[in-house]
Coordinates of C-alpha atoms in Angstrom, one line a residue:
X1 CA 90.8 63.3 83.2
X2 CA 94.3 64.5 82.8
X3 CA 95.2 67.3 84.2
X4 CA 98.4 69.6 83.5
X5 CA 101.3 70.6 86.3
X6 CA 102.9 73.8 85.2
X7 CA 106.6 74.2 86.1
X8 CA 107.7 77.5 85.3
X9 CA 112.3 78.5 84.8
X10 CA 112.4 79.6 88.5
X11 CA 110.7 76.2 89.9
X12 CA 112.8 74.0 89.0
X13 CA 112.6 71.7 92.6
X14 CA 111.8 67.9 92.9
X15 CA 109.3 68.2 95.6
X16 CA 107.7 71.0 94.4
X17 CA 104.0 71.9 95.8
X18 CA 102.3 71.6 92.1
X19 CA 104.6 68.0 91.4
X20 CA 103.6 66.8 95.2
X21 CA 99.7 67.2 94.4
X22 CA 99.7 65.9 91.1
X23 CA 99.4 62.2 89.8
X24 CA 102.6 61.0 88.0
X25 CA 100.8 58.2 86.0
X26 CA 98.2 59.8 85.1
X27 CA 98.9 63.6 84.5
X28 CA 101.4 65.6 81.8
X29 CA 103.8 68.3 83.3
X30 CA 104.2 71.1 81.1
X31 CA 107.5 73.3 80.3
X32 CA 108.1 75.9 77.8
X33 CA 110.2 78.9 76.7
X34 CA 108.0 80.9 75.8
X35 CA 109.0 84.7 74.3
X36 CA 106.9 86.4 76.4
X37 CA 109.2 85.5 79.1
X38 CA 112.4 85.6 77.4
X39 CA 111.6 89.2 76.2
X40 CA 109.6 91.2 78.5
X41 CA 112.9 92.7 79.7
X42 CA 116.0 92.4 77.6
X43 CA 117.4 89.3 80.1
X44 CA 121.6 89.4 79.6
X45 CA 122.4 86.5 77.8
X46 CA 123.7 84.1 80.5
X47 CA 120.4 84.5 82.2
X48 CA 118.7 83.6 79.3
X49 CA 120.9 80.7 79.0
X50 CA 121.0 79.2 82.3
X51 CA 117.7 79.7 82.3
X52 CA 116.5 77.5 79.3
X53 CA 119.7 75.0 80.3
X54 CA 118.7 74.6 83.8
X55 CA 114.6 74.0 82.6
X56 CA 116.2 71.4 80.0
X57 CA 118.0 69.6 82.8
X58 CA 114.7 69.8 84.8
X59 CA 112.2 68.3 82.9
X60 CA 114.7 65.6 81.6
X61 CA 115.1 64.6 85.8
X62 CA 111.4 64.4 85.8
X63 CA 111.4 62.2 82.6
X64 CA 113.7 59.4 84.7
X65 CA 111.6 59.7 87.5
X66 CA 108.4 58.7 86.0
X67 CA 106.7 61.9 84.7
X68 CA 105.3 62.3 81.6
X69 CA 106.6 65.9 80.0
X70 CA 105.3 68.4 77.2
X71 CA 108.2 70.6 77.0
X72 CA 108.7 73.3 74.4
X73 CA 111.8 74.8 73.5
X74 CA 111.9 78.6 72.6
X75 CA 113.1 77.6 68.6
X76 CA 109.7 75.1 68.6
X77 CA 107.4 76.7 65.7
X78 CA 104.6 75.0 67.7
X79 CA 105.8 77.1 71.1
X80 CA 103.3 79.4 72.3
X81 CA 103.7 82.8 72.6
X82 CA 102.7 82.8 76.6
X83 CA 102.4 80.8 79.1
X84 CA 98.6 80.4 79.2
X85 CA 98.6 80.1 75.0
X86 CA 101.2 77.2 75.7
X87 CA 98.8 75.6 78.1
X88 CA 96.1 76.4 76.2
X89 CA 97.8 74.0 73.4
X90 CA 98.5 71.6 75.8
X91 CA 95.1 70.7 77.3
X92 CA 94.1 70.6 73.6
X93 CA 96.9 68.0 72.7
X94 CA 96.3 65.7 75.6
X95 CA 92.6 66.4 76.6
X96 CA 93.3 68.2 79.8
X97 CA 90.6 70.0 81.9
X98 CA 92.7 71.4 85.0
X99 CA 95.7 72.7 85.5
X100 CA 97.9 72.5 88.5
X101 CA 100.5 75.2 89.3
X102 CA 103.0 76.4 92.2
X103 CA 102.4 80.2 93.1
X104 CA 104.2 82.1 90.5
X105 CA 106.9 84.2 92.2
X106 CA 105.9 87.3 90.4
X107 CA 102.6 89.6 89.9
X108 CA 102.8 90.1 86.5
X109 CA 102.2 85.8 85.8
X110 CA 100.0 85.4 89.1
X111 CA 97.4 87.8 86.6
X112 CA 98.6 85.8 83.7
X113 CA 97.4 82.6 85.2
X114 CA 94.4 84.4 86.3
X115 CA 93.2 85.5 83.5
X116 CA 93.7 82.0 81.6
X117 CA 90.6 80.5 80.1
X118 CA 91.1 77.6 82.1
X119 CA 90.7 75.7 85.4
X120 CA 93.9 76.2 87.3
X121 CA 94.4 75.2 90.9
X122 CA 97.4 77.5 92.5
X123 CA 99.0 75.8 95.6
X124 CA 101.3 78.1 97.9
X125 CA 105.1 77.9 96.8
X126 CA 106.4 75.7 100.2
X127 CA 109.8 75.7 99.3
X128 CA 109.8 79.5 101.3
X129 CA 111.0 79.4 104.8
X130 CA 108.3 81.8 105.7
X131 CA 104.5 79.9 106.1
X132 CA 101.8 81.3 103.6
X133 CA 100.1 84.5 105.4
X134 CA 102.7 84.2 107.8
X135 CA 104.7 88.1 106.6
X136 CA 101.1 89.5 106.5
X137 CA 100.4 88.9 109.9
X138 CA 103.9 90.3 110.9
X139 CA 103.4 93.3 109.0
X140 CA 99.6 93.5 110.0
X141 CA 99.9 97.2 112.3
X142 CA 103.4 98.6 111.4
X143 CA 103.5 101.8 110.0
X144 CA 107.2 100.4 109.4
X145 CA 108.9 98.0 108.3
X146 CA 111.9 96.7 109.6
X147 CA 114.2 93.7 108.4
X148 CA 116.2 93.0 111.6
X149 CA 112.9 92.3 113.8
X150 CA 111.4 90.3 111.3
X151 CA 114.7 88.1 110.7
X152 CA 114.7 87.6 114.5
X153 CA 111.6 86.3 114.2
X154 CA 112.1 84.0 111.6
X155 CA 115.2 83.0 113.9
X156 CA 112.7 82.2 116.8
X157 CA 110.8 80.5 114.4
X158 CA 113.2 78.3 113.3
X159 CA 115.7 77.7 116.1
X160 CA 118.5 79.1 113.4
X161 CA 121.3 79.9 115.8
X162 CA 119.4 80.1 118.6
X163 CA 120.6 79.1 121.9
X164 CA 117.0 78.5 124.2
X165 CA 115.3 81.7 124.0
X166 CA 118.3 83.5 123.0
X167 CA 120.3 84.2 119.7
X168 CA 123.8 82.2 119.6
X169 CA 126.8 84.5 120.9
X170 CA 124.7 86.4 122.7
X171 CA 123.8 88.9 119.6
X172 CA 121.2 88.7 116.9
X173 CA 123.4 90.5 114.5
X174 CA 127.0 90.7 113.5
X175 CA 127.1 93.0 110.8
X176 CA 129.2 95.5 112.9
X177 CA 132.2 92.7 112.7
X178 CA 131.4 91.9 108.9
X179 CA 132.7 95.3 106.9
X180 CA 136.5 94.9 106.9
X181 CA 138.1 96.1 103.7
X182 CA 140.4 92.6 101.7
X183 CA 143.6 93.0 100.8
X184 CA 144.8 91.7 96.9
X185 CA 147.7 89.6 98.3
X186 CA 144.4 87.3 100.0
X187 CA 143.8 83.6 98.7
X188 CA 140.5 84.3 97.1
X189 CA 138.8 80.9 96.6
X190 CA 136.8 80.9 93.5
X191 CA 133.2 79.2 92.4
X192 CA 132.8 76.1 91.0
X193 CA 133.0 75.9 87.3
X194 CA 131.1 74.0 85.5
X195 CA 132.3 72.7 81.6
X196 CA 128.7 73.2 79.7
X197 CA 127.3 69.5 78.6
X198 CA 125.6 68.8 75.2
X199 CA 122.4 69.9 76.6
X200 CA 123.9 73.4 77.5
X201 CA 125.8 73.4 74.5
X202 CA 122.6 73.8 72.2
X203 CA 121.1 76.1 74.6
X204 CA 124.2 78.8 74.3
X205 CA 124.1 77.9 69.9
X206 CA 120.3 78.5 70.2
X207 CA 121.2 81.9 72.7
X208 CA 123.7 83.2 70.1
X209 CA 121.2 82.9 67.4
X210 CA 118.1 84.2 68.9
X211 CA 119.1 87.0 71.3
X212 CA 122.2 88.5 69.4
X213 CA 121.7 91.9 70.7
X214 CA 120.8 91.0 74.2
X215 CA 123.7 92.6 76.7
X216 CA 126.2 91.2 78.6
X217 CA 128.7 88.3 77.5
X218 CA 127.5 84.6 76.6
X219 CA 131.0 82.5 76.7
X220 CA 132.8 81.4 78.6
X221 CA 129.1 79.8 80.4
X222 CA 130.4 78.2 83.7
X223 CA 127.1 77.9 85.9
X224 CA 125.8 74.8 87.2
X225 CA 122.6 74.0 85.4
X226 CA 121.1 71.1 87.6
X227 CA 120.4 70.7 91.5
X228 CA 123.5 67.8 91.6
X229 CA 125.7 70.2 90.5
X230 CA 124.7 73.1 92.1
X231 CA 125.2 71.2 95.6
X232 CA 128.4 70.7 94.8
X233 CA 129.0 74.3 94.4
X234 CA 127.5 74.6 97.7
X235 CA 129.9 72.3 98.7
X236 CA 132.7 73.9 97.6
X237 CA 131.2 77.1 98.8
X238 CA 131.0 75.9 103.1
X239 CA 134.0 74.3 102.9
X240 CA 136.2 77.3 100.8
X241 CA 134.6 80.6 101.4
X242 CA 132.1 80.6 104.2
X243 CA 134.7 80.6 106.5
X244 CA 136.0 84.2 105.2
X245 CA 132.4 85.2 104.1
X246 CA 130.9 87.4 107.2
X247 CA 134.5 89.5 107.5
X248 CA 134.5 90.2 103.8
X249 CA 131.2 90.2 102.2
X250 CA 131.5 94.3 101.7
X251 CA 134.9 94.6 100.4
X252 CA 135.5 95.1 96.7
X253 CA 138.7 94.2 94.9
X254 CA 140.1 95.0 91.6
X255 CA 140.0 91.9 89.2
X256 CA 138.1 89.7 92.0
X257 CA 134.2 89.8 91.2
X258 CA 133.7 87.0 93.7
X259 CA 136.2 87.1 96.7
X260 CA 134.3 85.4 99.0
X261 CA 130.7 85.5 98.0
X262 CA 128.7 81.9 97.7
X263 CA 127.3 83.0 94.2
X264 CA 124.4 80.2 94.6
X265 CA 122.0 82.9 94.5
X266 CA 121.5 81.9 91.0
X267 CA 120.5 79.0 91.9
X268 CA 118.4 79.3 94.9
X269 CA 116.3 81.8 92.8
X270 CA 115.4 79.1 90.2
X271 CA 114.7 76.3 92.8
X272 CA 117.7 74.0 92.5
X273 CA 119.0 74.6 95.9
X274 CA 116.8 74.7 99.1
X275 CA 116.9 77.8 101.3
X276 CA 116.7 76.2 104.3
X277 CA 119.1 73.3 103.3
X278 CA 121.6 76.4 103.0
X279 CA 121.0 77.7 106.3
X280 CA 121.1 74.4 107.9
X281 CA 124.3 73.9 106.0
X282 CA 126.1 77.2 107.6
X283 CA 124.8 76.8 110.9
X284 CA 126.4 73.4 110.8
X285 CA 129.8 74.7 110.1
X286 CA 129.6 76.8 113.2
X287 CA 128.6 74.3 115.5
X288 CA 131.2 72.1 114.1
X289 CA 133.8 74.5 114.4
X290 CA 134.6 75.4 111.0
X291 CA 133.7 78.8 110.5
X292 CA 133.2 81.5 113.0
X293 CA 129.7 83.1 114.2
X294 CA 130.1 86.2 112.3
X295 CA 130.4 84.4 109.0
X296 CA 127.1 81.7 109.3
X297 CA 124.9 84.6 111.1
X298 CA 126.1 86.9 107.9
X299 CA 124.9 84.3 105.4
X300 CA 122.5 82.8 106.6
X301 CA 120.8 86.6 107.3
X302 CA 121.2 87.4 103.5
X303 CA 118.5 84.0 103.6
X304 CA 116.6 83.7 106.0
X305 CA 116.6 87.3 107.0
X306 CA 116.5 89.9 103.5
X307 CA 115.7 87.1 101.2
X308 CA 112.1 86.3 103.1
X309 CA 111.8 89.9 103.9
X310 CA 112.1 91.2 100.1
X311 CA 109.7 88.4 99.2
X312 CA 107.1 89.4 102.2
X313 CA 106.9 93.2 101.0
X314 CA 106.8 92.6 97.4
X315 CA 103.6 90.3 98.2
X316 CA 102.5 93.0 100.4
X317 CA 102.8 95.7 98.5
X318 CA 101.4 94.6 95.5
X319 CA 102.2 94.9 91.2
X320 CA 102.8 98.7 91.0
X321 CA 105.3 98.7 93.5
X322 CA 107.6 98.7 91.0
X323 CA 106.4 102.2 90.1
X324 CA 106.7 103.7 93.0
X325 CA 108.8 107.1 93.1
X326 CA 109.0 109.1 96.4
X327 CA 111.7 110.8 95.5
X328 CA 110.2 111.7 92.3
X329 CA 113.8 110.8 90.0
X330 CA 113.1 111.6 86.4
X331 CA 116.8 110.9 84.5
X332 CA 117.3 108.6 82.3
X333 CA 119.7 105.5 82.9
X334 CA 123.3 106.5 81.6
X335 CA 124.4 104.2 78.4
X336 CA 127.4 103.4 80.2
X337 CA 125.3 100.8 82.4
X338 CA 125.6 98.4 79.6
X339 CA 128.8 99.6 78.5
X340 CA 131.0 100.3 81.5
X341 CA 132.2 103.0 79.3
X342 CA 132.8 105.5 82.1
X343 CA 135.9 107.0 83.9
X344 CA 134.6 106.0 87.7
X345 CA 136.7 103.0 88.1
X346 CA 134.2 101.5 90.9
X347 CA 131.6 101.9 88.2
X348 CA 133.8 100.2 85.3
X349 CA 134.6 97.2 87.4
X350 CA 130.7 97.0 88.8
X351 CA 129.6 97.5 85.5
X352 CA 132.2 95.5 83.4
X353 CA 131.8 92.5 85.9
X354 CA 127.8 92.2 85.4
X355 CA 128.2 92.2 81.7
X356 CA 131.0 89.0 82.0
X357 CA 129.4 86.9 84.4
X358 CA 125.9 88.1 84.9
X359 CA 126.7 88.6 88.4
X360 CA 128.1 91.2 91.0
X361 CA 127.7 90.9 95.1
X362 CA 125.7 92.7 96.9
X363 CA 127.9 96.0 97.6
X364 CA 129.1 96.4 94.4
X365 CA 124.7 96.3 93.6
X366 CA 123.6 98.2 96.2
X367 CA 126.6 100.9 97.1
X368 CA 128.0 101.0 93.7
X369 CA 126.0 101.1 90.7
X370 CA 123.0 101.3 93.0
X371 CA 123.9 104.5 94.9
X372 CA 125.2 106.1 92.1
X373 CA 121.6 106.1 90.3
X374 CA 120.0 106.8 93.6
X375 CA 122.6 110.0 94.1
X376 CA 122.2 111.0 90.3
X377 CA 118.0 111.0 90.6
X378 CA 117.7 107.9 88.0
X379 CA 114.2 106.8 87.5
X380 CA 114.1 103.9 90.0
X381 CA 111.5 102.0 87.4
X382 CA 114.4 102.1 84.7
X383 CA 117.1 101.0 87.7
X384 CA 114.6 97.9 88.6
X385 CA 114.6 97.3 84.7
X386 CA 118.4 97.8 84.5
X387 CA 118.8 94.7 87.7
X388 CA 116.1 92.6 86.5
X389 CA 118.3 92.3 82.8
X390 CA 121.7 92.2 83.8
X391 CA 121.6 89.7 86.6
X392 CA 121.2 85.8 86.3
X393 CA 119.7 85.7 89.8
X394 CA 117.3 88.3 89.2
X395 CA 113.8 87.5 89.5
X396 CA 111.1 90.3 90.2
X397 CA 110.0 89.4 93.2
X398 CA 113.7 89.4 95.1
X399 CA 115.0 92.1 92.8
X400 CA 112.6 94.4 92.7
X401 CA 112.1 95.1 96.6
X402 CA 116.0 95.4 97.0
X403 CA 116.3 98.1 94.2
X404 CA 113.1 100.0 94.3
X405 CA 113.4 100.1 98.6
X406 CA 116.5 99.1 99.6
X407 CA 119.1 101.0 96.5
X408 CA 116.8 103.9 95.2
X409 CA 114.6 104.2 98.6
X410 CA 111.5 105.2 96.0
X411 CA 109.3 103.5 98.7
X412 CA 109.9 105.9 101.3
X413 CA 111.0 104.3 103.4
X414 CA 108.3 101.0 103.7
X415 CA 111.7 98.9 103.5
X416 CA 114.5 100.5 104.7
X417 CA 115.0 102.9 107.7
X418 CA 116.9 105.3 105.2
X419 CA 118.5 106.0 101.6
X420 CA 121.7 104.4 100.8
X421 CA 123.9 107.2 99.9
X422 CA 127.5 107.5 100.2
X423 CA 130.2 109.5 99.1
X424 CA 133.8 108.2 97.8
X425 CA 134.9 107.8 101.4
X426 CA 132.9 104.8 101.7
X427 CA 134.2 103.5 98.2
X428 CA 138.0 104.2 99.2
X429 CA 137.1 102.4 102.3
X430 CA 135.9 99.2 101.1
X431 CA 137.3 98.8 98.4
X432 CA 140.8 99.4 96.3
X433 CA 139.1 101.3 93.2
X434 CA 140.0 104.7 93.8
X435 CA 143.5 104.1 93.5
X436 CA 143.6 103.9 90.0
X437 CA 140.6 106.1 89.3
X438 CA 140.9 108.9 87.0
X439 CA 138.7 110.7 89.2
X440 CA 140.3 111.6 93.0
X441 CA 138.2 110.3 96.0
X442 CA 140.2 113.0 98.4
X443 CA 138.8 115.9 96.2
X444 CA 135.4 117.0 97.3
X445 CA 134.5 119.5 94.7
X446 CA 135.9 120.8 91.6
X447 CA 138.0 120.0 88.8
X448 CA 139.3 116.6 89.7
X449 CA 136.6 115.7 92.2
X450 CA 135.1 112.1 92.5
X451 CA 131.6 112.2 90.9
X452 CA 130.1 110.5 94.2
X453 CA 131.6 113.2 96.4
X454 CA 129.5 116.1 95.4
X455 CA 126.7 114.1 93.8
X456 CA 126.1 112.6 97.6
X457 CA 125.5 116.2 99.5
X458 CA 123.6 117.6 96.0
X459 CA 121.1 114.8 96.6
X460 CA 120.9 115.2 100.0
X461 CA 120.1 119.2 99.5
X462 CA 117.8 118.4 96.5
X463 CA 115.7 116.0 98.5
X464 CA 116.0 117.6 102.2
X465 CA 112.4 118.3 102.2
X466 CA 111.8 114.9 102.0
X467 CA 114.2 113.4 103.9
X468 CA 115.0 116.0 106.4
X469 CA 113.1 114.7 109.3
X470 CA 114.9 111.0 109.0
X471 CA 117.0 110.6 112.4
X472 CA 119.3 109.0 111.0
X473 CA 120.6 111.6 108.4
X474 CA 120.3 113.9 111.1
X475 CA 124.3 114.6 111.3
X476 CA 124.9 114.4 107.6
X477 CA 122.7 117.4 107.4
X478 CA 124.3 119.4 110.3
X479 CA 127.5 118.5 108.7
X480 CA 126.1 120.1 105.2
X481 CA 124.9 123.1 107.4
X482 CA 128.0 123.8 108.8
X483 CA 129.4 124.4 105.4
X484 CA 130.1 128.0 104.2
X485 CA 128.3 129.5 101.6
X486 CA 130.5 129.0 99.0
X487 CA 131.6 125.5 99.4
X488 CA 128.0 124.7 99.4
X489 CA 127.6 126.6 95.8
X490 CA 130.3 124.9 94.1
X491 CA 129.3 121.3 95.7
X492 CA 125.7 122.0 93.7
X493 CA 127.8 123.5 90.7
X494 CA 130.2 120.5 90.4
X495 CA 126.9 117.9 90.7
X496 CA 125.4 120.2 88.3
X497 CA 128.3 119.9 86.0
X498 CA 128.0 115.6 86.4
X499 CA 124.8 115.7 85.9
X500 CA 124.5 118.0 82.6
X501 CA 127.6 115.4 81.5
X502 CA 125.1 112.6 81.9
X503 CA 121.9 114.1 80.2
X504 CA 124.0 115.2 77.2
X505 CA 125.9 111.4 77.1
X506 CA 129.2 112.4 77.3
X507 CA 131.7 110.3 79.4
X508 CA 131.7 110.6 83.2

């Protein structure tokens, strides 16, 4: 009997568990755009695009190679709603009985699948570094987690810049050498571009017909949509960028969304480009001399360490982890995070960025538009929502862990060791945005003041209760302490007065 291989837009990989098991002469891969995943959060429209583009590309690799493929496009009046109503069709069509299928990367379709009214066989998603069960037995006895002892792990595991028994260099880590602010007047290489071919031509027609009102920007489209090209942005990436990468990866520029970052994220997430491939490929360049420790440890920790870690816990922890709220934030999401319609000039760029390309770097997600929602008590379920549309590399499972316990810390701490807040200092220090800000970084409090200044110690007061007993917000806290009376008053009046600005919509 024929059976059915599901490929879903985020498993787009040739030797895919589901592809491996199945029988190419014999049984029908299926493929669809189905609305229920295009809608369930208002994807920006690049996503949206690659997404279809990339799946289009896919299933026509698989028809060279042999496969037989049932593949429905989103416009198709036949397309089923879902993903189970599309299989449902499709065992009808050709007769199937069982369906084959990779894990699905997020909750939300693992119940889908499960609640199908039919046969399907789920295999364990291999193309993880991290063995099934593997993160559950790590975690088994921690009451916490911590990212640096499972990524030396992993390193042990693997032999990733390991030297015997011991990490290359003599350190696990380099972050310490990795947070030095760029300059404008650097040669900032820049990702491949890629021209959009026919296939990705109908796609962004189809996009511009069907999600008009999505955010963010559709054209100029420039991301690879198959794994040939997406190698060669990898390519370009070692040879260009890596070298730079480690020193640089925190530093944000005016006018330079990229600097030095790979931006193959995008890819990784959907499956065209192998994780371990990637690592293997920047440990390389450091044993050959191309690029120094600091840069290959720093990327290939954003893989094989936060990238396996984020997927761990949000298996762990189960679908209403994206719920979770321990620092109970109620306030809505300001309108100017699909806008950029705000004064803050880190904000605008963060912000302004995201809606062009579908993409910012990791600081500008995590201390920028990130800590200002975790300083201004945003409801972290709305900030995961806010991620999971805006970016093209933005799948629950990796997003949701890094917003909900890494950015708004609503875990309590299960993922990280503490919140990240910050005030303007560490904005003016990375970064050249203050410069031209309306706002001014070196003003505290009062008239004049940069929103993050007295929004950082107002969330620290508001939330010392909870946070009080962390170690290490131990001397932010004596430093608040050590403030007179009065300066402390009109710190919580100015965050009063940003945040009453907020509720009320008016520009900040």
């Amino acid at each position: 009997m024929v059976r059915l291989v599901l490929v879903l837009g985020d498993q787009l990989t040739g030797d895919l568990s589901a592809l491996k098991a199945a029988d190419k002469s014999r049984d029908v891969v299926v493929m669809a755009e189905v609305r229920d995943e295009a809608s369930y959060v208002r994807h920006h429209k690049k996503k949206i695009a690659f997404t279809f583009s990339a799946m289009r590309h896919f299933a026509e690799t698989l028809r060279k190679a042999g496969w037989t493929v049932a593949y429905s496009a989103y416009d198709d009046p036949d397309t089923g709603r879902s993903i189970c109503s599309e299989l449902l069709r499709r065992a009808e069509e050709f007769g199937a009985g069982d369906v084959l299928s990779t894990e699905c990367g997020e909750h939300r379709l693992r119940a889908a699948l499960s609640d199908c009214p039919l046969k399907v066989e789920v295999l364990p998603d291999t193309r993880l570094i991290t063995p099934p069960g593997a993160f559950a037995d790590w975690a088994s006895g921690r009451k916490q987690f911590r990212m640096e002892y499972f990524y030396r792990e992993m390193r042990r595991r693997t032999g990733l810049l390991m030297e015997g028994d011991a990490p290359a260099g003599g350190k696990w880590n380099y972050d310490h050498d990795n947070r030095k602010p760029a300059k404008p007047d650097l040669l900032m290489p820049r990702p491949m571009r890629h021209d959009p071919d026919a296939i990705t031509e109908a796609v962004l027609d189809l996009v511009a017909r069907e999600f008009p009102d999505n955010p963010g920007q559709l054209r100029p489209f420039w991301f690879a949509t198959d794994t040939a090209a997406a190698k060669r942005a990898a390519k370009k990436f070692f040879a260009e960028a890596l070298p730079d990468f480690g020193t640089y990866q925190d530093a944000m520029l005016e006018g330079e969304p990229f600097l030095y970052h790979s931006v193959l994220s995008v890819y990784l997430n959907a499956g065209l480009l192998d994780p371990m491939e990637l690592c293997r490929q920047a440990e390389a360049a450091w044993r050959e001399g191309h690029v120094p420790l600091n840069a290959a440890e720093g990327y290939i920790r954003q893989i094989l360490g936060w990238r396996e870690y984020v997927r761990g816990i949000y298996d762990l922890e189960g679908p209403d982890y994206t719920r979770q709220n321990g620092l109970g934030a109620t306030r809505d999401l300001p309108g100017f995070y699909y806008t950029g319609d705000t004064d803050m000039a880190c904000m605008k760029a963060a912000i302004d960025q995201t809606m062009e390309h579908a993409y910012a770097h990791h600081i500008q997600r995590l201390m920028i538009t990130g800590t200002f929602a975790l300083l201004a008590g945003i409801d972290p379920h709305q900030v995961h929502e806010w991620y999971l549309e805006v970016y093209a590399d933005a799948y629950e499972w990796v997003e949701a862990p890094n917003v909900i316990g890494m950015s708004q810390f609503a875990d309590g701490g299960r993922l990280a060791s503490k919140p990240y807040a910050a005030s303007g200092a560490y904005i003016n220090r990375m970064s050249d945005h203050c410069a031209g800000c309306a706002y001014k970084v070196s003003v505290k409090r009062g008239q004049g003041a940069c929103p993050f200044n007295p929004l950082y110690w107002d969330f620290l007061d508001r939330n010392r209760a909870k946070l009080d007993a962390n170690p290490r917000l131990a001397q932010m806290y004596r430093t608040w302490d050590r403030m007179d009376a009065g300066a402390q008053a009109e710190t919580r009046g100015s965050a009063a007065a940003v945040l009453a600005r907020l509720e009320a919509g008016e520009r900040v």
